[in-house]
Coordinates of C-alpha atoms in Angstrom, one line a residue:
Chain G
X1 CA 66.5 86.5 65.8
X2 CA 65.2 83.0 65.6
X3 CA 62.9 81.9 68.1
X4 CA 64.5 79.2 70.4
X5 CA 63.2 76.0 72.3
X6 CA 64.4 74.1 75.3
X7 CA 63.9 70.3 75.1
X8 CA 63.9 68.3 78.4
X9 CA 64.9 64.9 77.6
X10 CA 64.8 61.9 79.8
X11 CA 67.9 59.3 79.2
X12 CA 71.4 59.2 79.4
X13 CA 73.5 62.3 78.6
X14 CA 75.9 60.4 76.4
X15 CA 73.1 58.8 74.2
X16 CA 71.5 62.0 73.8
X17 CA 74.6 63.5 72.6
X18 CA 75.1 60.9 70.1
X19 CA 71.6 60.9 69.1
X20 CA 71.9 64.8 68.4
X21 CA 75.2 64.4 66.5
X22 CA 73.8 61.9 64.1
X23 CA 70.4 64.1 63.5
X24 CA 72.7 67.0 63.0
X25 CA 75.0 64.9 60.6
X26 CA 71.7 63.5 58.8
X27 CA 70.8 67.3 58.1
X28 CA 74.3 67.9 56.6
X29 CA 74.8 70.3 59.5
X30 CA 78.0 70.4 62.0
X31 CA 76.6 72.5 64.9
X32 CA 73.3 73.8 66.3
X33 CA 71.9 74.2 69.7
X34 CA 73.7 74.0 72.8
X35 CA 73.4 71.2 75.9
X36 CA 72.3 72.9 79.1
X37 CA 75.6 71.2 80.9
X38 CA 77.7 73.0 78.6
X39 CA 76.2 76.6 79.6
X40 CA 75.9 76.1 83.4
X41 CA 72.2 76.2 83.0
X42 CA 70.3 76.9 86.5
X43 CA 68.4 74.1 87.9
X44 CA 65.0 74.6 87.6
X45 CA 62.2 74.5 90.5
X46 CA 62.5 72.7 93.7
X47 CA 60.7 69.6 92.2
X48 CA 63.1 69.6 89.0
X49 CA 66.0 69.4 91.6
X50 CA 64.5 66.6 93.7
X51 CA 63.7 64.4 90.7
X52 CA 67.2 65.0 89.2
X53 CA 68.8 64.0 92.9
X54 CA 66.7 61.0 92.8
X55 CA 67.1 60.0 89.5
X56 CA 70.6 61.4 89.1
X57 CA 71.6 62.5 85.6
X58 CA 68.7 61.3 83.8
X59 CA 67.1 64.5 82.8
X60 CA 69.2 66.6 80.1
X61 CA 68.2 70.1 78.6
X62 CA 69.0 70.8 75.1
X63 CA 68.6 74.5 73.6
X64 CA 68.1 75.1 69.9
X65 CA 66.6 77.3 67.3
X66 CA 63.0 76.3 66.5
X67 CA 63.8 75.0 62.9
X68 CA 66.0 72.4 64.5
X69 CA 64.4 71.9 67.8
X70 CA 61.0 71.1 66.3
X71 CA 62.4 68.1 64.1
X72 CA 64.7 67.0 66.6
X73 CA 61.8 66.7 69.3
X74 CA 60.1 64.8 66.3
X75 CA 62.9 62.3 65.7
X76 CA 63.3 61.5 69.4
X77 CA 59.4 61.0 69.8
X78 CA 59.6 58.8 67.0
X79 CA 63.1 56.7 67.4
X80 CA 64.3 57.9 70.9
X81 CA 62.2 55.1 72.8
X82 CA 64.3 52.2 71.4
X83 CA 67.4 54.0 72.9
X84 CA 65.9 55.3 75.9
X85 CA 65.5 58.8 75.3
X86 CA 62.4 60.5 75.8
X87 CA 61.3 64.4 75.4
X88 CA 59.7 65.0 78.8
X89 CA 58.9 68.8 77.5
X90 CA 59.2 71.3 75.2
X91 CA 59.3 75.1 76.1
X92 CA 59.5 78.1 73.9
X93 CA 62.3 80.4 75.6
X94 CA 61.0 84.0 75.6
X95 CA 64.1 85.3 77.4
X96 CA 67.2 84.3 79.4
X97 CA 69.2 86.0 81.9
X98 CA 72.7 85.4 83.8
X99 CA 74.6 87.4 86.7
X100 CA 78.2 88.7 86.1
X101 CA 80.5 90.5 88.3
X102 CA 84.2 91.5 87.8
X103 CA 87.0 93.5 89.3
X104 CA 90.0 94.3 87.4
X105 CA 92.9 96.3 88.2
X106 CA 94.3 97.5 84.6
X107 CA 92.7 99.9 82.4
X108 CA 93.2 97.3 79.4
X109 CA 91.3 94.6 81.2
X110 CA 88.6 97.1 82.1
X111 CA 88.0 98.2 78.7
X112 CA 87.7 94.5 77.4
X113 CA 85.2 93.9 80.1
X114 CA 83.5 97.0 79.1
X115 CA 83.3 96.2 75.5
X116 CA 82.3 92.5 75.8
X117 CA 79.6 92.9 78.6
X118 CA 78.4 96.4 78.2
X119 CA 78.8 98.1 74.9
X120 CA 78.8 95.6 72.0
X121 CA 75.7 93.7 73.1
X122 CA 73.8 91.8 70.3
X123 CA 70.3 93.3 69.5
X124 CA 67.6 92.7 71.9
X125 CA 70.0 92.2 74.9
X126 CA 70.3 94.6 77.8
X127 CA 72.0 95.1 81.1
X128 CA 69.9 95.3 84.2
X129 CA 70.8 96.1 87.7
X130 CA 74.1 97.6 86.3
X131 CA 76.5 98.8 89.0
X132 CA 79.9 100.1 87.5
X133 CA 82.6 101.8 89.7
X134 CA 86.2 103.0 88.8
X135 CA 88.5 104.3 91.3
X136 CA 92.0 105.8 90.8
X137 CA 94.6 106.0 93.3
X138 CA 97.6 108.1 92.1
X139 CA 98.9 107.9 95.5
X140 CA 99.8 104.0 95.0
X141 CA 103.8 103.3 94.9
X142 CA 103.7 100.2 92.7
X143 CA 103.7 96.8 94.7
X144 CA 103.8 97.3 98.2
X145 CA 104.4 94.5 100.8
X146 CA 102.3 95.8 103.9
X147 CA 100.0 98.5 102.5
X148 CA 99.2 97.3 99.0
X149 CA 96.8 99.6 97.0
X150 CA 96.1 99.3 93.0
X151 CA 96.6 102.4 91.6
X152 CA 93.3 101.5 89.2
X153 CA 90.4 99.8 90.4
X154 CA 87.4 98.6 88.3
X155 CA 84.0 97.0 89.6
X156 CA 81.0 96.0 87.7
X157 CA 78.2 93.8 88.2
X158 CA 74.9 93.5 86.7
X159 CA 72.3 91.0 84.9
X160 CA 72.4 90.4 81.1
X161 CA 68.9 89.7 79.9
X162 CA 67.3 89.3 76.6
X163 CA 66.7 86.8 73.5
X164 CA 68.4 83.4 74.4
X165 CA 70.7 83.5 71.2
X166 CA 72.0 87.1 72.1
X167 CA 72.4 86.3 75.9
X168 CA 74.2 82.9 75.2
X169 CA 76.6 84.9 73.1
X170 CA 77.2 87.1 75.5
X171 CA 77.7 84.4 78.5
X172 CA 80.2 82.8 76.0
X173 CA 82.3 86.1 75.9
X174 CA 82.1 86.4 79.5
X175 CA 83.4 83.1 79.9
X176 CA 86.7 83.8 78.0
X177 CA 87.3 87.0 80.3
X178 CA 89.3 85.8 83.1
X179 CA 88.1 88.6 85.8
X180 CA 84.5 88.2 84.9
X181 CA 82.4 85.8 87.2
X182 CA 79.3 84.6 85.1
X183 CA 76.3 83.1 86.9
X184 CA 74.2 80.4 86.1
X185 CA 71.8 80.7 82.7
X186 CA 68.2 81.2 83.7
X187 CA 65.5 80.8 81.2
X188 CA 62.0 81.8 80.9
X189 CA 59.1 80.9 78.6
X190 CA 56.2 78.8 78.0
X191 CA 55.7 75.1 77.7
X192 CA 54.9 74.0 74.2
X193 CA 54.3 70.4 74.9
X194 CA 54.7 68.0 77.8
Chain J
X1 CA 115.9 95.7 137.9
X2 CA 116.8 93.3 135.0
X3 CA 114.5 92.5 131.9
X4 CA 113.9 89.2 133.4
X5 CA 112.4 90.8 136.4
X6 CA 110.1 92.9 134.1
X7 CA 108.8 89.8 132.7
X8 CA 107.4 88.7 136.1
X9 CA 105.7 91.9 136.7
X10 CA 103.9 92.4 133.4
X11 CA 100.3 91.7 133.2
X12 CA 98.9 89.4 130.3
X13 CA 97.1 92.5 129.0
X14 CA 100.3 94.2 128.2
X15 CA 100.4 91.9 125.4
X16 CA 97.3 93.6 123.8
X17 CA 99.1 96.0 121.5
X18 CA 101.4 93.5 120.1
X19 CA 98.4 91.5 119.0
X20 CA 96.6 94.6 117.8
X21 CA 99.6 95.6 116.0
X22 CA 99.9 92.4 114.2
X23 CA 96.0 92.0 113.6
X24 CA 96.3 95.7 111.9
X25 CA 98.7 94.7 109.7
X26 CA 96.9 91.4 108.6
X27 CA 93.4 92.8 108.5
X28 CA 93.4 96.5 107.1
X29 CA 94.9 95.5 103.8
X30 CA 91.9 93.1 103.5
X31 CA 89.1 95.2 104.8
X32 CA 90.0 98.8 104.5
X33 CA 93.0 99.2 101.9
X34 CA 92.5 102.9 101.1
X35 CA 92.4 103.8 104.5
X36 CA 95.4 101.4 105.7
X37 CA 97.5 103.1 102.7
X38 CA 97.0 106.5 104.1
X39 CA 97.1 105.8 107.7
X40 CA 99.4 103.1 108.7
X41 CA 102.1 105.2 110.2
X42 CA 99.3 106.4 112.7
X43 CA 98.1 103.1 113.5
X44 CA 101.8 102.1 113.9
X45 CA 102.5 105.0 116.1
X46 CA 99.4 104.6 118.0
X47 CA 99.8 100.9 119.2
X48 CA 103.6 101.9 120.1
X49 CA 102.5 104.9 122.1
X50 CA 100.2 102.5 123.8
X51 CA 103.1 100.1 124.9
X52 CA 106.0 102.7 125.2
X53 CA 104.4 105.5 127.5
X54 CA 103.0 103.4 130.3
X55 CA 106.0 101.0 130.1
X56 CA 108.3 104.0 130.6
X57 CA 106.1 105.7 133.1
X58 CA 105.7 102.4 135.3
X59 CA 109.2 101.0 134.9
X60 CA 111.5 104.0 134.2
X61 CA 115.0 103.1 133.3
X62 CA 114.8 99.4 132.7
X63 CA 111.9 100.1 130.4
X64 CA 114.0 102.6 128.6
X65 CA 116.8 100.2 128.5
X66 CA 114.7 97.6 127.1
X67 CA 113.3 100.0 124.3
X68 CA 117.1 100.9 123.5
X69 CA 118.4 97.4 123.4
X70 CA 115.5 96.2 120.5
X71 CA 116.4 99.5 118.8
X72 CA 120.1 99.0 118.6
X73 CA 120.4 95.3 118.4
X74 CA 117.3 94.2 116.6
X75 CA 115.4 96.9 114.8
X76 CA 118.2 99.2 113.0
X77 CA 120.1 95.8 111.7
X78 CA 117.0 94.4 110.4
X79 CA 115.9 97.5 108.6
X80 CA 119.5 98.0 107.2
X81 CA 119.6 94.2 106.2
X82 CA 116.4 94.4 104.1
X83 CA 117.1 97.6 102.8
X84 CA 120.3 96.5 101.2
X85 CA 118.8 93.3 99.9
X86 CA 115.6 95.3 98.4
X87 CA 118.1 98.0 96.5
X88 CA 120.3 95.3 95.4
X89 CA 117.7 93.1 94.3
X90 CA 115.8 95.6 92.6
X91 CA 118.9 96.5 90.6
X92 CA 118.7 93.6 88.6
X93 CA 116.4 92.9 85.7
X94 CA 115.4 89.8 83.6
X95 CA 114.5 90.7 80.2
X96 CA 113.4 88.5 77.4
X97 CA 110.6 86.2 76.8
X98 CA 110.2 82.6 77.5
X99 CA 107.4 80.0 76.7
X100 CA 105.2 79.1 79.7
X101 CA 105.2 75.4 79.4
X102 CA 105.1 73.4 82.9
X103 CA 108.7 72.7 82.5
X104 CA 110.0 76.2 82.0
X105 CA 107.6 77.5 84.7
X106 CA 108.8 74.6 87.1
X107 CA 112.6 75.4 86.4
X108 CA 111.8 79.3 87.1
X109 CA 110.3 78.2 90.4
X110 CA 113.1 76.0 91.2
X111 CA 115.8 78.8 90.4
X112 CA 113.5 81.2 92.5
X113 CA 113.6 78.6 95.4
X114 CA 117.2 78.3 95.5
X115 CA 117.9 82.0 94.9
X116 CA 115.2 83.1 97.7
X117 CA 117.6 82.1 100.7
X118 CA 120.6 84.3 99.0
X119 CA 118.8 87.2 98.0
X120 CA 115.8 87.3 100.3
X121 CA 112.0 86.1 99.6
X122 CA 111.1 89.6 98.5
X123 CA 114.3 89.8 96.4
X124 CA 113.9 86.6 94.5
X125 CA 110.3 87.3 93.9
X126 CA 110.6 90.3 92.7
X127 CA 113.3 89.2 90.3
X128 CA 111.4 86.7 88.8
X129 CA 107.6 87.3 88.9
X130 CA 107.7 89.6 85.7
X131 CA 109.6 86.9 83.6
X132 CA 107.2 84.0 85.0
X133 CA 104.1 86.6 84.0
X134 CA 105.7 87.4 80.5
X135 CA 106.0 83.7 80.0
X136 CA 102.5 83.1 80.7
X137 CA 101.1 85.9 79.0
X138 CA 99.0 84.0 76.4
X139 CA 98.1 80.9 78.9
X140 CA 94.5 80.8 79.6
X141 CA 95.3 79.2 83.2
X142 CA 97.9 81.2 85.1
X143 CA 96.6 82.1 88.5
X144 CA 97.7 78.5 89.7
X145 CA 101.4 79.3 88.5
X146 CA 101.4 82.4 90.6
X147 CA 100.0 80.9 93.8
X148 CA 102.7 78.2 93.5
X149 CA 105.4 80.6 93.1
X150 CA 104.2 82.5 96.1
X151 CA 104.6 79.1 98.0
X152 CA 108.0 78.3 96.7
X153 CA 109.8 81.7 96.0
X154 CA 108.2 83.9 98.4
X155 CA 108.3 81.2 101.5
X156 CA 109.7 78.1 101.4
X157 CA 112.6 79.0 99.5
X158 CA 114.0 81.4 102.2
X159 CA 114.6 78.8 104.8
X160 CA 118.2 78.1 104.1
X161 CA 120.1 81.3 105.4
X162 CA 119.5 84.2 107.5
X163 CA 119.4 86.2 104.5
X164 CA 116.6 84.5 103.1
X165 CA 113.6 85.4 105.5
X166 CA 113.4 88.1 108.1
X167 CA 112.5 85.6 111.0
X168 CA 115.6 83.5 110.4
X169 CA 117.9 87.0 110.2
X170 CA 116.1 88.0 113.6
X171 CA 117.2 84.6 114.9
X172 CA 120.7 85.2 113.7
X173 CA 120.9 88.7 115.6
X174 CA 119.7 86.9 118.7
X175 CA 122.6 84.6 118.5
X176 CA 121.8 81.6 116.1
X177 CA 125.0 80.8 114.0
X178 CA 124.6 82.0 110.2
X179 CA 125.3 78.6 109.2
X180 CA 122.8 76.7 111.6
X181 CA 120.0 77.3 109.0
X182 CA 121.8 74.6 106.7
X183 CA 120.5 72.3 109.5
X184 CA 117.0 72.3 107.8
X185 CA 118.1 71.3 104.5
X186 CA 116.0 68.2 104.8
X187 CA 113.0 69.6 105.8
X188 CA 113.3 72.4 102.8
X189 CA 114.1 69.7 100.4
X190 CA 111.3 67.4 101.4
X191 CA 108.7 70.6 101.7
X192 CA 110.0 72.5 98.3
X193 CA 110.2 69.0 96.3
X194 CA 106.6 68.0 97.5
X195 CA 105.2 71.5 96.4
X196 CA 106.9 71.7 93.2
X197 CA 105.9 68.3 92.3
X198 CA 102.6 69.2 93.1
X199 CA 102.7 72.3 90.7
X200 CA 104.0 70.2 87.9
X201 CA 101.0 67.8 88.3
X202 CA 98.7 71.1 88.5
X203 CA 100.3 72.6 85.4
X204 CA 100.6 69.6 83.3
X205 CA 96.8 69.3 83.9
X206 CA 95.9 72.8 82.8
X207 CA 98.4 72.9 80.1
X208 CA 96.6 70.1 78.2
X209 CA 93.4 72.3 78.1
X210 CA 95.4 75.4 76.7
X211 CA 94.8 76.1 73.3
X212 CA 96.5 73.4 70.8
X213 CA 98.0 76.2 68.6
X214 CA 99.8 77.7 71.9
X215 CA 100.8 74.3 73.1
X216 CA 102.4 73.6 69.6
X217 CA 104.2 76.7 69.3
X218 CA 107.9 76.3 69.2
X219 CA 110.3 77.4 71.9
X220 CA 112.8 80.3 71.6
X221 CA 110.6 82.3 69.3
X222 CA 110.7 85.2 71.7
X223 CA 113.1 87.7 72.9
X224 CA 116.4 86.1 74.1
X225 CA 116.9 86.2 78.1
X226 CA 119.3 88.8 79.0
X227 CA 120.1 89.8 82.8
X228 CA 120.6 93.6 83.4
X229 CA 122.4 95.0 86.2
X230 CA 124.4 91.7 86.6
X231 CA 126.9 93.7 88.6
X232 CA 124.5 93.9 91.6
X233 CA 125.4 90.3 92.2
X234 CA 128.8 91.3 93.5
X235 CA 127.0 93.6 96.1
X236 CA 124.9 90.8 97.0
X237 CA 128.2 88.9 97.7
X238 CA 129.4 91.7 99.8
X239 CA 126.2 91.5 102.1
X240 CA 126.6 87.8 102.3
X241 CA 130.2 88.1 103.4
X242 CA 129.4 91.0 106.1
X243 CA 126.7 89.1 107.5
X244 CA 128.9 86.1 107.8
X245 CA 131.9 88.2 109.3
X246 CA 129.8 89.6 112.0
X247 CA 128.8 85.9 113.1
X248 CA 132.4 84.7 113.0
X249 CA 134.7 87.5 114.3
X250 CA 134.9 89.3 117.7
X251 CA 135.9 92.8 117.4
X252 CA 135.3 94.0 120.7
X253 CA 132.1 95.7 122.2
X254 CA 131.0 99.6 122.2
X255 CA 128.2 100.8 124.1
X256 CA 125.4 102.7 122.1
X257 CA 122.4 104.5 124.1
X258 CA 123.6 102.4 127.2
X259 CA 123.4 99.3 125.1
X260 CA 126.4 96.9 124.5
X261 CA 126.8 96.3 120.7
X262 CA 129.5 93.9 119.0
X263 CA 131.9 96.2 117.0
X264 CA 131.7 93.3 114.1
X265 CA 127.7 94.0 114.0
X266 CA 128.9 97.8 113.3
X267 CA 130.9 96.8 110.5
X268 CA 128.6 94.6 109.1
X269 CA 125.7 97.5 109.2
X270 CA 128.5 99.7 107.6
X271 CA 129.4 97.4 104.9
X272 CA 125.6 96.7 104.2
X273 CA 124.8 100.7 103.8
X274 CA 128.1 100.9 101.6
X275 CA 126.6 98.0 99.3
X276 CA 123.3 99.5 99.4
X277 CA 124.8 102.9 98.2
X278 CA 126.9 101.6 95.6
X279 CA 124.1 99.7 94.1
X280 CA 122.1 102.8 94.0
X281 CA 125.0 104.8 92.4
X282 CA 125.9 102.2 89.6
X283 CA 122.5 100.7 88.6
X284 CA 121.0 102.6 85.6
X285 CA 117.7 104.3 86.4
X286 CA 116.2 102.4 83.7
X287 CA 116.5 99.2 85.3
X288 CA 115.1 100.5 88.4
X289 CA 112.1 101.6 86.5
X290 CA 111.5 98.3 84.9
X291 CA 111.4 96.9 88.3
X292 CA 108.9 99.6 89.4
X293 CA 111.3 100.2 92.1
X294 CA 110.4 102.8 94.7
X295 CA 111.3 103.4 98.6
X296 CA 107.8 102.8 99.5
X297 CA 108.1 99.2 100.5
X298 CA 111.1 100.0 102.9
X299 CA 109.2 102.9 104.4
X300 CA 106.6 100.5 105.0
X301 CA 108.9 98.2 106.6
X302 CA 110.7 100.7 108.8
X303 CA 107.6 102.4 110.2
X304 CA 105.6 99.0 110.7
X305 CA 108.5 97.0 112.2
X306 CA 109.1 100.1 114.8
X307 CA 105.9 99.5 115.8
X308 CA 106.5 95.6 116.1
X309 CA 109.6 95.9 117.7
X310 CA 107.9 98.2 120.3
X311 CA 104.9 96.6 121.2
X312 CA 106.8 93.1 121.3
X313 CA 109.0 94.1 124.3
X314 CA 106.5 93.0 126.9
X315 CA 105.6 89.8 125.2
X316 CA 109.1 88.8 124.9
X317 CA 109.8 89.8 128.7
X318 CA 106.9 87.7 129.8
X319 CA 107.8 84.8 127.7
X320 CA 111.6 84.8 128.8
X321 CA 110.8 84.3 132.3
X322 CA 108.8 81.1 131.4
X323 CA 106.2 79.7 134.0
X324 CA 107.0 82.9 135.9
X325 CA 105.4 85.1 133.8
X326 CA 101.7 86.0 132.8
X327 CA 102.3 84.3 129.4
X328 CA 103.0 80.8 131.2
X329 CA 99.8 79.4 129.6
X330 CA 101.6 79.5 126.3
X331 CA 104.8 78.1 127.6
X332 CA 102.6 75.1 129.0
X333 CA 100.3 74.8 125.8
X334 CA 103.3 74.2 123.5
X335 CA 105.7 71.3 124.7
X336 CA 106.9 69.2 121.8
X337 CA 108.6 70.2 118.6
X338 CA 105.6 69.4 116.4
X339 CA 103.5 72.0 118.8
X340 CA 106.0 74.7 118.0
X341 CA 106.0 73.6 114.1
X342 CA 102.3 74.3 114.1
X343 CA 101.9 76.9 116.7
X344 CA 104.5 79.0 115.0
X345 CA 103.2 77.9 111.5
X346 CA 99.4 78.7 112.0
X347 CA 100.4 82.3 113.6
X348 CA 102.8 82.7 110.6
X349 CA 99.9 82.2 108.4
X350 CA 97.9 85.2 109.5
X351 CA 100.6 87.4 111.5
X352 CA 104.1 88.4 110.3
X353 CA 106.4 85.7 110.6
X354 CA 109.3 87.7 111.8
X355 CA 107.7 88.6 115.4
X356 CA 106.1 85.1 115.4
X357 CA 109.3 83.7 115.1
X358 CA 110.9 85.7 118.1
X359 CA 107.8 84.7 120.0
X360 CA 108.1 81.1 120.0
X361 CA 111.7 81.4 120.1
X362 CA 111.4 83.2 123.4
X363 CA 108.6 80.6 124.5
X364 CA 111.0 77.8 123.8
X365 CA 113.8 79.4 125.8
X366 CA 111.4 80.3 128.8
X367 CA 110.2 76.6 128.7
X368 CA 113.6 74.9 128.5
X369 CA 116.0 77.3 129.9
X370 CA 114.3 79.9 132.3
X371 CA 116.3 82.7 133.8
X372 CA 119.5 81.7 131.6
X373 CA 120.7 84.7 129.3
X374 CA 119.3 84.7 125.9
X375 CA 122.6 83.8 124.0
X376 CA 123.6 81.2 126.4
X377 CA 120.0 79.6 126.3
X378 CA 120.1 79.7 122.5
X379 CA 123.4 77.7 122.3
X380 CA 122.1 75.5 124.7
X381 CA 118.9 75.0 122.8
X382 CA 120.9 74.3 119.6
X383 CA 123.2 71.8 121.6
X384 CA 120.6 69.9 123.4
X385 CA 117.3 70.6 121.9
X386 CA 117.4 71.5 118.1
X387 CA 114.6 70.0 117.1
X388 CA 112.7 72.6 118.9
X389 CA 114.9 75.6 116.8
X390 CA 114.0 73.7 113.6
X391 CA 110.4 73.6 114.3
X392 CA 110.0 77.2 115.0
X393 CA 112.3 78.2 112.2
X394 CA 110.7 75.9 109.6
X395 CA 106.9 76.5 110.8
X396 CA 107.5 80.6 110.7
X397 CA 109.2 80.4 107.1
X398 CA 107.1 77.5 105.5
X399 CA 103.6 78.6 106.8
X400 CA 103.9 81.9 106.0
X401 CA 102.6 80.7 102.5
X402 CA 99.2 79.5 103.9
X403 CA 97.8 82.9 103.1
X404 CA 98.1 86.2 101.5
X405 CA 98.8 87.9 104.6
X406 CA 101.5 85.4 105.8
X407 CA 104.7 87.0 104.4
X408 CA 105.1 90.5 103.0
X409 CA 106.1 89.2 99.4
X410 CA 102.8 87.3 98.9
X411 CA 100.7 90.5 98.4
X412 CA 103.3 92.2 96.4
X413 CA 103.2 89.3 94.0
X414 CA 99.5 89.0 94.1
X415 CA 99.4 92.7 93.1
X416 CA 102.1 92.7 90.1
X417 CA 100.2 89.7 88.8
X418 CA 96.6 91.2 89.1
X419 CA 97.9 94.3 87.3
X420 CA 99.4 92.1 84.5
X421 CA 95.8 90.7 84.3
X422 CA 96.0 87.7 86.2
X423 CA 92.8 87.1 88.0
X424 CA 94.3 85.9 91.4
X425 CA 92.0 83.7 93.9
X426 CA 90.4 86.0 96.7
X427 CA 91.7 85.5 100.3
X428 CA 89.5 82.4 100.9
X429 CA 89.9 81.0 97.6
X430 CA 93.6 81.2 97.8
X431 CA 93.3 79.1 101.2
X432 CA 90.3 76.7 100.0
X433 CA 91.8 75.9 96.5
X434 CA 95.7 75.8 97.2
X435 CA 96.8 75.8 100.8
X436 CA 94.5 73.4 102.5
X437 CA 94.8 70.7 99.5
X438 CA 98.6 71.3 98.8
X439 CA 100.4 72.8 101.7
X440 CA 98.5 71.4 104.6
X441 CA 99.0 67.7 103.7
X442 CA 102.7 68.5 102.8
X443 CA 103.0 70.2 106.5
X444 CA 101.2 67.3 108.2
X445 CA 103.9 64.8 106.4
X446 CA 106.9 66.9 107.5
X447 CA 105.6 66.8 111.0
X448 CA 105.4 63.2 110.7
X449 CA 108.7 62.7 109.0
X450 CA 110.7 65.3 111.0
X451 CA 108.9 66.2 114.3
X452 CA 106.8 63.4 115.7

């Protein structure tokens, strides 16, 4: 999997989105990379949160594979200033992680969750803190008003950990599964330029 | 010694088993569902025994007479009506596929709201929840539709007749005329209209966020709508006629277990049992299987309401004697119709609404007509202070929608939806995301319009 970079850019989100769209169009590409606000990226350190609070909305994260992130950072450095955009930091993303939990009451839904989050994982992606439990109550009698009990209950929770590209793929799958609560995305890496 | 005298003798703590019984029903399904599913009959029996044994030992014959009175006048007819409606309603199955657009969903909810007063909230909810879920199977945003279905069909819609919701049938058994409930049509129209309007706004919002291909799909592509077990509508008519008959004719009186019972009530119960048996015999088994029909819900109602009716005896006796009883503080706390609307409503939100209705009906009678016999007091309440009864009836019925535990069908609908793959909100998610922003403002407006 390609190396991914995190660009923290100062400026308005709208301008940044327009700049990135124009940059991609100029390269003849339609898509590439994701914005932190689109993937529920977790807020960083306390300092970053305070800075975001006092300069609301002024810092934005764009995640992209290195072959895109490096020239984009360069272009922002050259042309961004006149649009009020400045790359504050570029970081190599070494790993990503998000927590999830799910509770479902049908075997069909449980199989979908298992397939999407536990078994068919992209290369390098693993599940940590995995807790999985199935309960079967054959004594349940269908819908009951006062003493309801599901005939089948499936509960699972854990952390999806691994390279950003693969974790992002699983995060997108989790978002499409209605019974899954997916937490914020946390990144770890090393600063390349500040 | 009369029941009225008992009410002046009983201490406040004799209400504890009633509170324990209702709290058990409210909390165990949330906190320990597997334990409750297996042991609720023992819990119900234990709370009942805590009341019945010392009550009978301390007060002898009057206590036993009270028990027999509750069994003959309230409990048995109540279970027979619910059993009949449940069996007949469970014999009707709506087949076919609708397309879950906001207007189709809104129409289904409107039909369910209108139907609930005639087949009971449980019957209407069971009849329509599966067609609603099928219609919305391919939609990504579905949970709000099921929640509003609970608001309208499983609760608010049941306000117009005593068949609609158990509290109103208990009122009928205690002397409220069958057609009196039509008097709350304005409250129901306003509340149901406001909630349905809010639903359409919600669903139009979410519909625009559905996949474009789903939104563009033409209507009428699925299996045509077909109702199986149509003939059960005839049996529902029989139930309706029997209940109205028992409230309009007088065929004399007989004594059962030392309790006077009207003959027309016995005739009503016999007709209801006949309708139940006829529905059972004439409905194909396949239709009931499609509805996942079992006797378990009626068994639960029979066992738990035995406990409720046993433990409520001291509470009602204390409330009926007004300020002479140990619950005088309750009588003094609720004075205006708006107080009754919110007090009965808040209790109905967390406890079963049928005993809540009886409790506040007795509170109103104890406050306004202490010492007067119940039937006479109810007639005077309707003639002189009908706003109190309207507030108790609407508060008990409407606010059962505030939580999953407010009314029996709420939990049934939630379970069916979850097993069909709809991620229903949690107990607190339901309250915070739907009840507080939608229902409470509507009820506040209803208070200003009707009870201020």
